[in-house]
């Protein structure tokens, strides 16, 4: 399974790497900013284009997973999803990767590190 929150060139490489019958989840397009400015019309800037030949030949399930949109459409989804994630975090099943920590006074340095791509995973500011 591929959980693609980035889009762009990484999407194509991810499709090439998966085995037959994999599931490909599109959850965002961080590499293609402003794609929503097209408002669903033709000519949306930077729109991703996935190769349908790879999708077909590998028998892939490609699913759009718009978390924000789905919870707006059905607000009852949010509470149980958040509860499950918090339960996993509390019991140690998931541990976020934090590559950088900064004192709160260095928030500008932290923002630059995030902006420059130096942060992998998360960044923590300590008050």
PDB file of C-alpha atoms in Angstrom:
ATOM      1  CA  UNK A   1       0.000   0.000   0.000  1.00  0.00           C
ATOM      2  CA  UNK A   2       1.181   3.507  -0.789  1.00  0.00           C
ATOM      3  CA  UNK A   3      -0.058   6.440   1.324  1.00  0.00           C
ATOM      4  CA  UNK A   4       0.737   9.383  -0.952  1.00  0.00           C
ATOM      5  CA  UNK A   5       0.413  12.758   0.698  1.00  0.00           C
ATOM      6  CA  UNK A   6       2.962  14.353  -1.617  1.00  0.00           C
ATOM      7  CA  UNK A   7       2.028  13.757  -5.251  1.00  0.00           C
ATOM      8  CA  UNK A   8       4.164  14.993  -8.124  1.00  0.00           C
ATOM      9  CA  UNK A   9       7.184  12.960  -9.232  1.00  0.00           C
ATOM     10  CA  UNK A  10       7.035  10.718  -6.156  1.00  0.00           C
ATOM     11  CA  UNK A  11       3.638   9.416  -7.299  1.00  0.00           C
ATOM     12  CA  UNK A  12       5.037   7.983 -10.517  1.00  0.00           C
ATOM     13  CA  UNK A  13       7.973   6.359  -8.734  1.00  0.00           C
ATOM     14  CA  UNK A  14       5.638   4.890  -6.121  1.00  0.00           C
ATOM     15  CA  UNK A  15       3.442   3.371  -8.814  1.00  0.00           C
ATOM     16  CA  UNK A  16       6.486   1.786 -10.420  1.00  0.00           C
ATOM     17  CA  UNK A  17       7.635   0.245  -7.130  1.00  0.00           C
ATOM     18  CA  UNK A  18       4.478  -1.505  -5.949  1.00  0.00           C
ATOM     19  CA  UNK A  19       3.565  -5.111  -6.581  1.00  0.00           C
ATOM     20  CA  UNK A  20       0.606  -6.331  -8.552  1.00  0.00           C
ATOM     21  CA  UNK A  21      -2.705  -5.687  -6.780  1.00  0.00           C
ATOM     22  CA  UNK A  22      -1.406  -2.969  -4.450  1.00  0.00           C
ATOM     23  CA  UNK A  23      -3.584  -0.201  -3.075  1.00  0.00           C
ATOM     24  CA  UNK A  24      -2.592   3.401  -3.793  1.00  0.00           C
ATOM     25  CA  UNK A  25      -4.117   6.037  -1.504  1.00  0.00           C
ATOM     26  CA  UNK A  26      -4.069   9.662  -2.612  1.00  0.00           C
ATOM     27  CA  UNK A  27      -4.316  11.779   0.524  1.00  0.00           C
ATOM     28  CA  UNK A  28      -2.734  15.053  -0.555  1.00  0.00           C
ATOM     29  CA  UNK A  29      -0.607  16.932  -3.055  1.00  0.00           C
ATOM     30  CA  UNK A  30       2.106  18.709  -1.076  1.00  0.00           C
ATOM     31  CA  UNK A  31       4.446  18.665  -4.097  1.00  0.00           C
ATOM     32  CA  UNK A  32       1.872  20.342  -6.306  1.00  0.00           C
ATOM     33  CA  UNK A  33       0.790  23.488  -4.483  1.00  0.00           C
ATOM     34  CA  UNK A  34      -2.067  25.597  -5.768  1.00  0.00           C
ATOM     35  CA  UNK A  35      -3.587  22.680  -7.695  1.00  0.00           C
ATOM     36  CA  UNK A  36      -6.959  23.506  -6.124  1.00  0.00           C
ATOM     37  CA  UNK A  37      -6.903  26.981  -7.683  1.00  0.00           C
ATOM     38  CA  UNK A  38      -8.306  25.406 -10.824  1.00  0.00           C
ATOM     39  CA  UNK A  39     -11.532  24.846  -8.846  1.00  0.00           C
ATOM     40  CA  UNK A  40     -12.206  21.592 -10.666  1.00  0.00           C
ATOM     41  CA  UNK A  41     -11.998  23.174 -14.094  1.00  0.00           C
ATOM     42  CA  UNK A  42      -9.660  22.188 -16.887  1.00  0.00           C
ATOM     43  CA  UNK A  43      -6.236  23.746 -16.724  1.00  0.00           C
ATOM     44  CA  UNK A  44      -5.730  23.493 -12.957  1.00  0.00           C
ATOM     45  CA  UNK A  45      -2.088  24.475 -12.473  1.00  0.00           C
ATOM     46  CA  UNK A  46       0.303  21.683 -11.521  1.00  0.00           C
ATOM     47  CA  UNK A  47      -2.378  18.974 -11.648  1.00  0.00           C
ATOM     48  CA  UNK A  48      -1.041  15.456 -11.132  1.00  0.00           C
ATOM     49  CA  UNK A  49      -1.356  13.050 -14.016  1.00  0.00           C
ATOM     50  CA  UNK A  50      -1.085   9.357 -13.195  1.00  0.00           C
ATOM     51  CA  UNK A  51      -0.131   6.816 -15.883  1.00  0.00           C
ATOM     52  CA  UNK A  52      -3.204   4.662 -16.410  1.00  0.00           C
ATOM     53  CA  UNK A  53      -1.102   2.008 -18.147  1.00  0.00           C
ATOM     54  CA  UNK A  54       0.774   1.273 -14.888  1.00  0.00           C
ATOM     55  CA  UNK A  55      -2.442   1.293 -12.901  1.00  0.00           C
ATOM     56  CA  UNK A  56      -4.056  -1.214 -15.244  1.00  0.00           C
ATOM     57  CA  UNK A  57      -1.030  -3.475 -15.816  1.00  0.00           C
ATOM     58  CA  UNK A  58      -0.365  -3.758 -12.076  1.00  0.00           C
ATOM     59  CA  UNK A  59      -4.042  -4.179 -11.179  1.00  0.00           C
ATOM     60  CA  UNK A  60      -3.886  -1.315  -8.700  1.00  0.00           C
ATOM     61  CA  UNK A  61      -6.694   0.078  -6.572  1.00  0.00           C
ATOM     62  CA  UNK A  62      -6.312   3.861  -6.657  1.00  0.00           C
ATOM     63  CA  UNK A  63      -8.398   5.642  -4.034  1.00  0.00           C
ATOM     64  CA  UNK A  64      -8.832   9.296  -3.235  1.00  0.00           C
ATOM     65  CA  UNK A  65      -8.843   9.710   0.555  1.00  0.00           C
ATOM     66  CA  UNK A  66      -9.813  13.326   1.283  1.00  0.00           C
ATOM     67  CA  UNK A  67      -9.944  13.285   5.091  1.00  0.00           C
ATOM     68  CA  UNK A  68     -11.068  16.873   5.485  1.00  0.00           C
ATOM     69  CA  UNK A  69     -13.726  16.616   2.803  1.00  0.00           C
ATOM     70  CA  UNK A  70     -15.103  13.326   4.147  1.00  0.00           C
ATOM     71  CA  UNK A  71     -15.362  14.661   7.711  1.00  0.00           C
ATOM     72  CA  UNK A  72     -17.138  17.792   6.462  1.00  0.00           C
ATOM     73  CA  UNK A  73     -19.605  15.595   4.564  1.00  0.00           C
ATOM     74  CA  UNK A  74     -20.062  13.291   7.591  1.00  0.00           C
ATOM     75  CA  UNK A  75     -18.913  14.934  10.857  1.00  0.00           C
ATOM     76  CA  UNK A  76     -19.613  11.724  12.797  1.00  0.00           C
ATOM     77  CA  UNK A  77     -16.427  10.233  11.273  1.00  0.00           C
ATOM     78  CA  UNK A  78     -14.059  12.625  13.064  1.00  0.00           C
ATOM     79  CA  UNK A  79     -14.548  11.645  16.738  1.00  0.00           C
ATOM     80  CA  UNK A  80     -13.976   7.868  16.383  1.00  0.00           C
ATOM     81  CA  UNK A  81     -11.032   8.370  14.029  1.00  0.00           C
ATOM     82  CA  UNK A  82      -9.371  10.835  16.380  1.00  0.00           C
ATOM     83  CA  UNK A  83     -10.070   8.569  19.373  1.00  0.00           C
ATOM     84  CA  UNK A  84      -8.387   5.632  17.610  1.00  0.00           C
ATOM     85  CA  UNK A  85      -5.306   7.664  16.685  1.00  0.00           C
ATOM     86  CA  UNK A  86      -4.982   8.986  20.247  1.00  0.00           C
ATOM     87  CA  UNK A  87      -5.372   5.445  21.625  1.00  0.00           C
ATOM     88  CA  UNK A  88      -2.554   4.239  19.372  1.00  0.00           C
ATOM     89  CA  UNK A  89      -0.370   7.162  20.448  1.00  0.00           C
ATOM     90  CA  UNK A  90      -1.117   6.586  24.153  1.00  0.00           C
ATOM     91  CA  UNK A  91      -0.353   2.857  24.047  1.00  0.00           C
ATOM     92  CA  UNK A  92       2.834   3.360  22.025  1.00  0.00           C
ATOM     93  CA  UNK A  93       1.581   1.648  18.863  1.00  0.00           C
ATOM     94  CA  UNK A  94       2.550   4.709  16.862  1.00  0.00           C
ATOM     95  CA  UNK A  95       5.402   7.027  17.712  1.00  0.00           C
ATOM     96  CA  UNK A  96       5.855  10.159  15.614  1.00  0.00           C
ATOM     97  CA  UNK A  97       9.354  10.763  14.283  1.00  0.00           C
ATOM     98  CA  UNK A  98      10.727  14.070  15.526  1.00  0.00           C
ATOM     99  CA  UNK A  99      13.926  15.120  13.783  1.00  0.00           C
ATOM    100  CA  UNK A 100      14.348  18.570  15.333  1.00  0.00           C
ATOM    101  CA  UNK A 101      13.588  20.288  18.626  1.00  0.00           C
ATOM    102  CA  UNK A 102      13.936  24.001  19.350  1.00  0.00           C
ATOM    103  CA  UNK A 103      13.279  26.283  22.305  1.00  0.00           C
ATOM    104  CA  UNK A 104      10.195  28.395  21.701  1.00  0.00           C
ATOM    105  CA  UNK A 105      12.354  31.519  21.441  1.00  0.00           C
ATOM    106  CA  UNK A 106      13.867  30.041  18.236  1.00  0.00           C
ATOM    107  CA  UNK A 107      10.542  29.579  16.459  1.00  0.00           C
ATOM    108  CA  UNK A 108      11.804  31.494  13.408  1.00  0.00           C
ATOM    109  CA  UNK A 109      14.741  29.087  13.059  1.00  0.00           C
ATOM    110  CA  UNK A 110      12.324  26.168  13.419  1.00  0.00           C
ATOM    111  CA  UNK A 111      10.064  27.562  10.708  1.00  0.00           C
ATOM    112  CA  UNK A 112      13.036  28.034   8.374  1.00  0.00           C
ATOM    113  CA  UNK A 113      14.174  24.449   9.028  1.00  0.00           C
ATOM    114  CA  UNK A 114      10.695  23.168   8.174  1.00  0.00           C
ATOM    115  CA  UNK A 115      10.439  25.436   5.117  1.00  0.00           C
ATOM    116  CA  UNK A 116      13.890  24.356   3.848  1.00  0.00           C
ATOM    117  CA  UNK A 117      13.033  20.670   4.124  1.00  0.00           C
ATOM    118  CA  UNK A 118      15.525  20.002   6.928  1.00  0.00           C
ATOM    119  CA  UNK A 119      12.780  18.592   9.172  1.00  0.00           C
ATOM    120  CA  UNK A 120      11.912  14.951   8.576  1.00  0.00           C
ATOM    121  CA  UNK A 121       8.757  13.895  10.356  1.00  0.00           C
ATOM    122  CA  UNK A 122       8.017  16.472  12.998  1.00  0.00           C
ATOM    123  CA  UNK A 123       9.549  19.446  14.744  1.00  0.00           C
ATOM    124  CA  UNK A 124       8.902  20.281  18.402  1.00  0.00           C
ATOM    125  CA  UNK A 125       9.026  23.727  20.021  1.00  0.00           C
ATOM    126  CA  UNK A 126       9.637  23.626  23.793  1.00  0.00           C
ATOM    127  CA  UNK A 127       8.108  26.510  25.794  1.00  0.00           C
TER     128      UNK A 127
END
